[in-house]
Amino acid sequence: MQQTNNRPAQNPQMTKFMMIEFVFMFAGLGLIFIISDPKIRNPLGHYLNYVFMPLLGFNYQLPILTLMLTGIILGLISSIPRYFFTDWLKMGKTQLISKAYSKAMREAYRSGDRAKQQKLQKLSMQRQMDQAALSMNTMKPLMVTEIFFFLIFIWLYVFMLSIHYQYVSMPWDLNLNIVTAKLYIMPLWMGLYTLGNLAVGYFVTMIMKYVDFTYKLRKLDDDNAVRSI
């Protein structure tokens, strides 16, 4: 009876999370469609050139610098709002609960304790709901930054195809075609851009987390010191 009463409260949250995932998936498919269609991609990239070329293009002279700066800027744009929308304490608590749940479930299966397995399975829905709520809050700022990400990625794609001289010097190859070179199945230029994006995003997040948590811990210590007086 208690499970039946909980389901109506849980379903809207799960439905909302699934809708957000669908929006991201649909937007990703839209980006793939635009990039694969030159009739849409090239005119859009040409118009975006008026905005991004003076800032990042360097008149096609420094494509590696363009890739790295683009990745750095997008890393900053995505990491800063994501940090403030993420409940880091709740995330840590959820991760600890997930580890404890997985460990308890493995022990229940090994010991053949079916009563414990059923009890853990009943708790699984609430655990999934907590993870979905946490992921949903983290994804909220991406709904806005994703638009900018798509626009700059389309421009960058057209930019790379429009480079006048495509050969650059890299540590492993002094005469490398930056447009046609591959990193496994991914174009090399896309890998460099992604590397800059992820590295900067991770680095900025770690710095912000360190500063924020240090401030909160000092404030907590000060409050405890005042109470002890």
GROMACS .gro file of C-alpha atoms in nm:
model
  229
    1MET     CA    1   0.000   0.000   0.000
    2GLN     CA    2   0.285   0.230   0.080
    3GLN     CA    3   0.455   0.162  -0.254
    4THR     CA    4   0.136   0.255  -0.439
    5ASN     CA    5   0.123   0.593  -0.265
    6ASN     CA    6   0.487   0.667  -0.350
    7ARG     CA    7   0.461   0.604  -0.723
    8PRO     CA    8   0.256   0.914  -0.817
    9ALA     CA    9   0.514   1.135  -0.646
   10GLN     CA   10   0.803   0.960  -0.818
   11ASN     CA   11   0.669   0.940  -1.172
   12PRO     CA   12   0.665   1.316  -1.251
   13GLN     CA   13   1.029   1.352  -1.146
   14MET     CA   14   1.140   1.056  -1.355
   15THR     CA   15   0.933   1.184  -1.647
   16LYS     CA   16   1.095   1.526  -1.623
   17PHE     CA   17   1.443   1.373  -1.616
   18MET     CA   18   1.363   1.155  -1.917
   19MET     CA   19   1.233   1.460  -2.105
   20ILE     CA   20   1.557   1.649  -2.037
   21GLU     CA   21   1.758   1.351  -2.163
   22PHE     CA   22   1.539   1.340  -2.473
   23VAL     CA   23   1.599   1.711  -2.538
   24PHE     CA   24   1.976   1.661  -2.519
   25MET     CA   25   1.959   1.358  -2.748
   26PHE     CA   26   1.736   1.541  -2.996
   27ALA     CA   27   1.968   1.844  -2.993
   28GLY     CA   28   2.268   1.617  -3.055
   29LEU     CA   29   2.096   1.457  -3.352
   30GLY     CA   30   2.011   1.806  -3.480
   31LEU     CA   31   2.377   1.907  -3.459
   32ILE     CA   32   2.481   1.596  -3.652
   33PHE     CA   33   2.220   1.671  -3.918
   34ILE     CA   34   2.334   2.033  -3.957
   35ILE     CA   35   2.702   1.938  -3.980
   36SER     CA   36   2.635   1.663  -4.234
   37ASP     CA   37   2.431   1.892  -4.462
   38PRO     CA   38   2.657   2.147  -4.639
   39LYS     CA   39   2.353   2.348  -4.753
   40ILE     CA   40   2.277   2.433  -4.388
   41ARG     CA   41   2.624   2.407  -4.234
   42ASN     CA   42   2.822   2.629  -4.469
   43PRO     CA   43   2.590   2.933  -4.476
   44LEU     CA   44   2.545   2.919  -4.099
   45GLY     CA   45   2.919   2.887  -4.043
   46HIS     CA   46   2.977   3.178  -4.283
   47TYR     CA   47   2.748   3.408  -4.085
   48LEU     CA   48   2.901   3.297  -3.755
   49ASN     CA   49   3.239   3.385  -3.903
   50TYR     CA   50   3.157   3.753  -3.860
   51VAL     CA   51   3.135   3.699  -3.484
   52PHE     CA   52   3.403   3.442  -3.407
   53MET     CA   53   3.672   3.516  -3.666
   54PRO     CA   54   3.785   3.849  -3.508
   55LEU     CA   55   3.789   3.684  -3.164
   56LEU     CA   56   3.929   3.337  -3.230
   57GLY     CA   57   4.001   3.292  -3.599
   58PHE     CA   58   4.331   3.484  -3.638
   59ASN     CA   59   4.256   3.493  -4.012
   60TYR     CA   60   4.327   3.116  -4.040
   61GLN     CA   61   4.693   3.172  -3.947
   62LEU     CA   62   4.701   2.990  -3.610
   63PRO     CA   63   4.454   2.698  -3.626
   64ILE     CA   64   4.605   2.515  -3.325
   65LEU     CA   65   4.569   2.826  -3.111
   66THR     CA   66   4.213   2.868  -3.238
   67LEU     CA   67   4.129   2.511  -3.137
   68MET     CA   68   4.282   2.542  -2.792
   69LEU     CA   69   4.127   2.883  -2.717
   70THR     CA   70   3.787   2.759  -2.831
   71GLY     CA   71   3.815   2.457  -2.602
   72ILE     CA   72   3.929   2.677  -2.312
   73ILE     CA   73   3.642   2.924  -2.356
   74LEU     CA   74   3.380   2.649  -2.379
   75GLY     CA   75   3.538   2.476  -2.079
   76LEU     CA   76   3.495   2.794  -1.875
   77ILE     CA   77   3.142   2.857  -1.999
   78SER     CA   78   3.027   2.503  -1.917
   79SER     CA   79   3.213   2.445  -1.590
   80ILE     CA   80   3.128   2.765  -1.400
   81PRO     CA   81   2.745   2.745  -1.412
   82ARG     CA   82   2.755   2.366  -1.374
   83TYR     CA   83   2.953   2.405  -1.051
   84PHE     CA   84   2.697   2.635  -0.889
   85PHE     CA   85   2.405   2.414  -0.994
   86THR     CA   86   2.569   2.101  -0.852
   87ASP     CA   87   2.507   2.003  -0.490
   88TRP     CA   88   2.852   1.859  -0.422
   89LEU     CA   89   2.770   1.741  -0.070
   90LYS     CA   90   2.462   1.559  -0.193
   91MET     CA   91   2.663   1.415  -0.482
   92GLY     CA   92   2.922   1.277  -0.241
   93LYS     CA   93   2.647   1.133  -0.022
   94THR     CA   94   2.477   0.975  -0.324
   95GLN     CA   95   2.801   0.818  -0.441
   96LEU     CA   96   2.866   0.670  -0.096
   97ILE     CA   97   2.511   0.532  -0.085
   98SER     CA   98   2.552   0.379  -0.432
   99LYS     CA   99   2.878   0.208  -0.331
  100ALA     CA  100   2.722   0.075  -0.011
  101TYR     CA  101   2.413  -0.042  -0.203
  102SER     CA  102   2.621  -0.224  -0.465
  103LYS     CA  103   2.832  -0.389  -0.197
  104ALA     CA  104   2.524  -0.499  -0.001
  105MET     CA  105   2.357  -0.634  -0.316
  106ARG     CA  106   2.667  -0.836  -0.411
  107GLU     CA  107   2.686  -0.984  -0.062
  108ALA     CA  108   2.314  -1.070  -0.073
  109TYR     CA  109   2.354  -1.253  -0.405
  110ARG     CA  110   2.665  -1.437  -0.287
  111SER     CA  111   2.497  -1.551   0.034
  112GLY     CA  112   2.168  -1.631  -0.140
  113ASP     CA  113   1.974  -1.414   0.104
  114ARG     CA  114   1.654  -1.357  -0.098
  115ALA     CA  115   1.485  -1.154   0.176
  116LYS     CA  116   1.775  -0.908   0.177
  117GLN     CA  117   1.771  -0.896  -0.204
  118GLN     CA  118   1.401  -0.805  -0.209
  119LYS     CA  119   1.455  -0.539   0.057
  120LEU     CA  120   1.741  -0.384  -0.140
  121GLN     CA  121   1.539  -0.392  -0.462
  122LYS     CA  122   1.265  -0.192  -0.291
  123LEU     CA  123   1.525   0.070  -0.194
  124SER     CA  124   1.656   0.080  -0.551
  125MET     CA  125   1.375   0.306  -0.678
  126GLN     CA  126   1.445   0.576  -0.419
  127ARG     CA  127   1.817   0.558  -0.495
  128GLN     CA  128   1.748   0.602  -0.865
  129MET     CA  129   1.520   0.895  -0.791
  130ASP     CA  130   1.792   1.069  -0.588
  131GLN     CA  131   2.045   1.017  -0.868
  132ALA     CA  132   1.797   1.145  -1.128
  133ALA     CA  133   1.724   1.459  -0.925
  134LEU     CA  134   2.094   1.528  -0.882
  135SER     CA  135   2.165   1.476  -1.252
  136MET     CA  136   1.869   1.694  -1.348
  137ASN     CA  137   1.998   1.989  -1.144
  138THR     CA  138   2.345   1.947  -1.293
  139MET     CA  139   2.206   1.941  -1.648
  140LYS     CA  140   1.994   2.257  -1.609
  141PRO     CA  141   2.270   2.509  -1.702
  142LEU     CA  142   2.366   2.293  -1.999
  143MET     CA  143   2.026   2.367  -2.154
  144VAL     CA  144   2.145   2.726  -2.209
  145THR     CA  145   2.515   2.670  -2.275
  146GLU     CA  146   2.435   2.394  -2.523
  147ILE     CA  147   2.304   2.653  -2.771
  148PHE     CA  148   2.632   2.844  -2.763
  149PHE     CA  149   2.824   2.517  -2.781
  150PHE     CA  150   2.639   2.412  -3.097
  151LEU     CA  151   2.694   2.747  -3.267
  152ILE     CA  152   3.065   2.762  -3.197
  153PHE     CA  153   3.111   2.397  -3.292
  154ILE     CA  154   2.941   2.455  -3.628
  155TRP     CA  155   3.161   2.758  -3.687
  156LEU     CA  156   3.471   2.561  -3.588
  157TYR     CA  157   3.378   2.281  -3.828
  158VAL     CA  158   3.342   2.523  -4.118
  159PHE     CA  159   3.655   2.709  -4.005
  160MET     CA  160   3.867   2.393  -4.024
  161LEU     CA  161   3.739   2.314  -4.372
  162SER     CA  162   3.825   2.668  -4.486
  163ILE     CA  163   4.188   2.680  -4.368
  164HIS     CA  164   4.408   2.798  -4.655
  165TYR     CA  165   4.719   2.605  -4.544
  166GLN     CA  166   4.629   2.283  -4.362
  167TYR     CA  167   4.976   2.159  -4.260
  168VAL     CA  168   5.110   2.220  -3.909
  169SER     CA  169   5.406   2.095  -3.705
  170MET     CA  170   5.336   1.867  -3.411
  171PRO     CA  171   5.586   1.689  -3.182
  172TRP     CA  172   5.515   1.353  -3.351
  173ASP     CA  173   5.488   1.485  -3.706
  174LEU     CA  174   5.645   1.803  -3.847
  175ASN     CA  175   5.426   1.798  -4.157
  176LEU     CA  176   5.078   1.707  -4.036
  177ASN     CA  177   4.752   1.783  -4.216
  178ILE     CA  178   4.539   1.915  -3.931
  179VAL     CA  179   4.215   1.874  -4.130
  180THR     CA  180   4.249   1.514  -4.253
  181ALA     CA  181   4.454   1.364  -3.965
  182LYS     CA  182   4.263   1.119  -3.745
  183LEU     CA  183   4.276   1.028  -3.378
  184TYR     CA  184   4.137   0.677  -3.406
  185ILE     CA  185   3.797   0.748  -3.567
  186MET     CA  186   3.783   1.112  -3.450
  187PRO     CA  187   3.938   1.397  -3.650
  188LEU     CA  188   4.255   1.517  -3.479
  189TRP     CA  189   4.138   1.877  -3.464
  190MET     CA  190   3.824   1.766  -3.282
  191GLY     CA  191   4.038   1.574  -3.034
  192LEU     CA  192   4.254   1.881  -2.963
  193TYR     CA  193   3.945   2.093  -2.913
  194THR     CA  194   3.789   1.833  -2.681
  195LEU     CA  195   4.114   1.799  -2.485
  196GLY     CA  196   4.128   2.172  -2.420
  197ASN     CA  197   3.761   2.176  -2.323
  198LEU     CA  198   3.781   1.886  -2.076
  199ALA     CA  199   4.117   1.987  -1.926
  200VAL     CA  200   4.009   2.344  -1.858
  201GLY     CA  201   3.667   2.238  -1.731
  202TYR     CA  202   3.822   1.989  -1.487
  203PHE     CA  203   4.092   2.233  -1.374
  204VAL     CA  204   3.848   2.520  -1.317
  205THR     CA  205   3.608   2.292  -1.130
  206MET     CA  206   3.886   2.170  -0.900
  207ILE     CA  207   3.998   2.527  -0.823
  208MET     CA  208   3.644   2.648  -0.755
  209LYS     CA  209   3.574   2.344  -0.538
  210TYR     CA  210   3.893   2.401  -0.338
  211VAL     CA  211   3.821   2.772  -0.281
  212ASP     CA  212   3.453   2.717  -0.204
  213PHE     CA  213   3.505   2.428   0.036
  214THR     CA  214   3.797   2.602   0.207
  215TYR     CA  215   3.577   2.907   0.267
  216LYS     CA  216   3.289   2.696   0.399
  217LEU     CA  217   3.518   2.501   0.633
  218ARG     CA  218   3.673   2.820   0.770
  219LYS     CA  219   3.329   2.968   0.824
  220LEU     CA  220   3.218   2.652   1.001
  221ASP     CA  221   3.525   2.661   1.225
  222ASP     CA  222   3.461   3.029   1.307
  223ASP     CA  223   3.098   2.955   1.393
  224ASN     CA  224   3.202   2.668   1.618
  225ALA     CA  225   3.462   2.891   1.787
  226VAL     CA  226   3.200   3.161   1.856
  227ARG     CA  227   2.959   2.905   2.001
  228SER     CA  228   3.224   2.763   2.231
  229ILE     CA  229   3.293   3.105   2.386
   0.00000   0.00000   0.00000
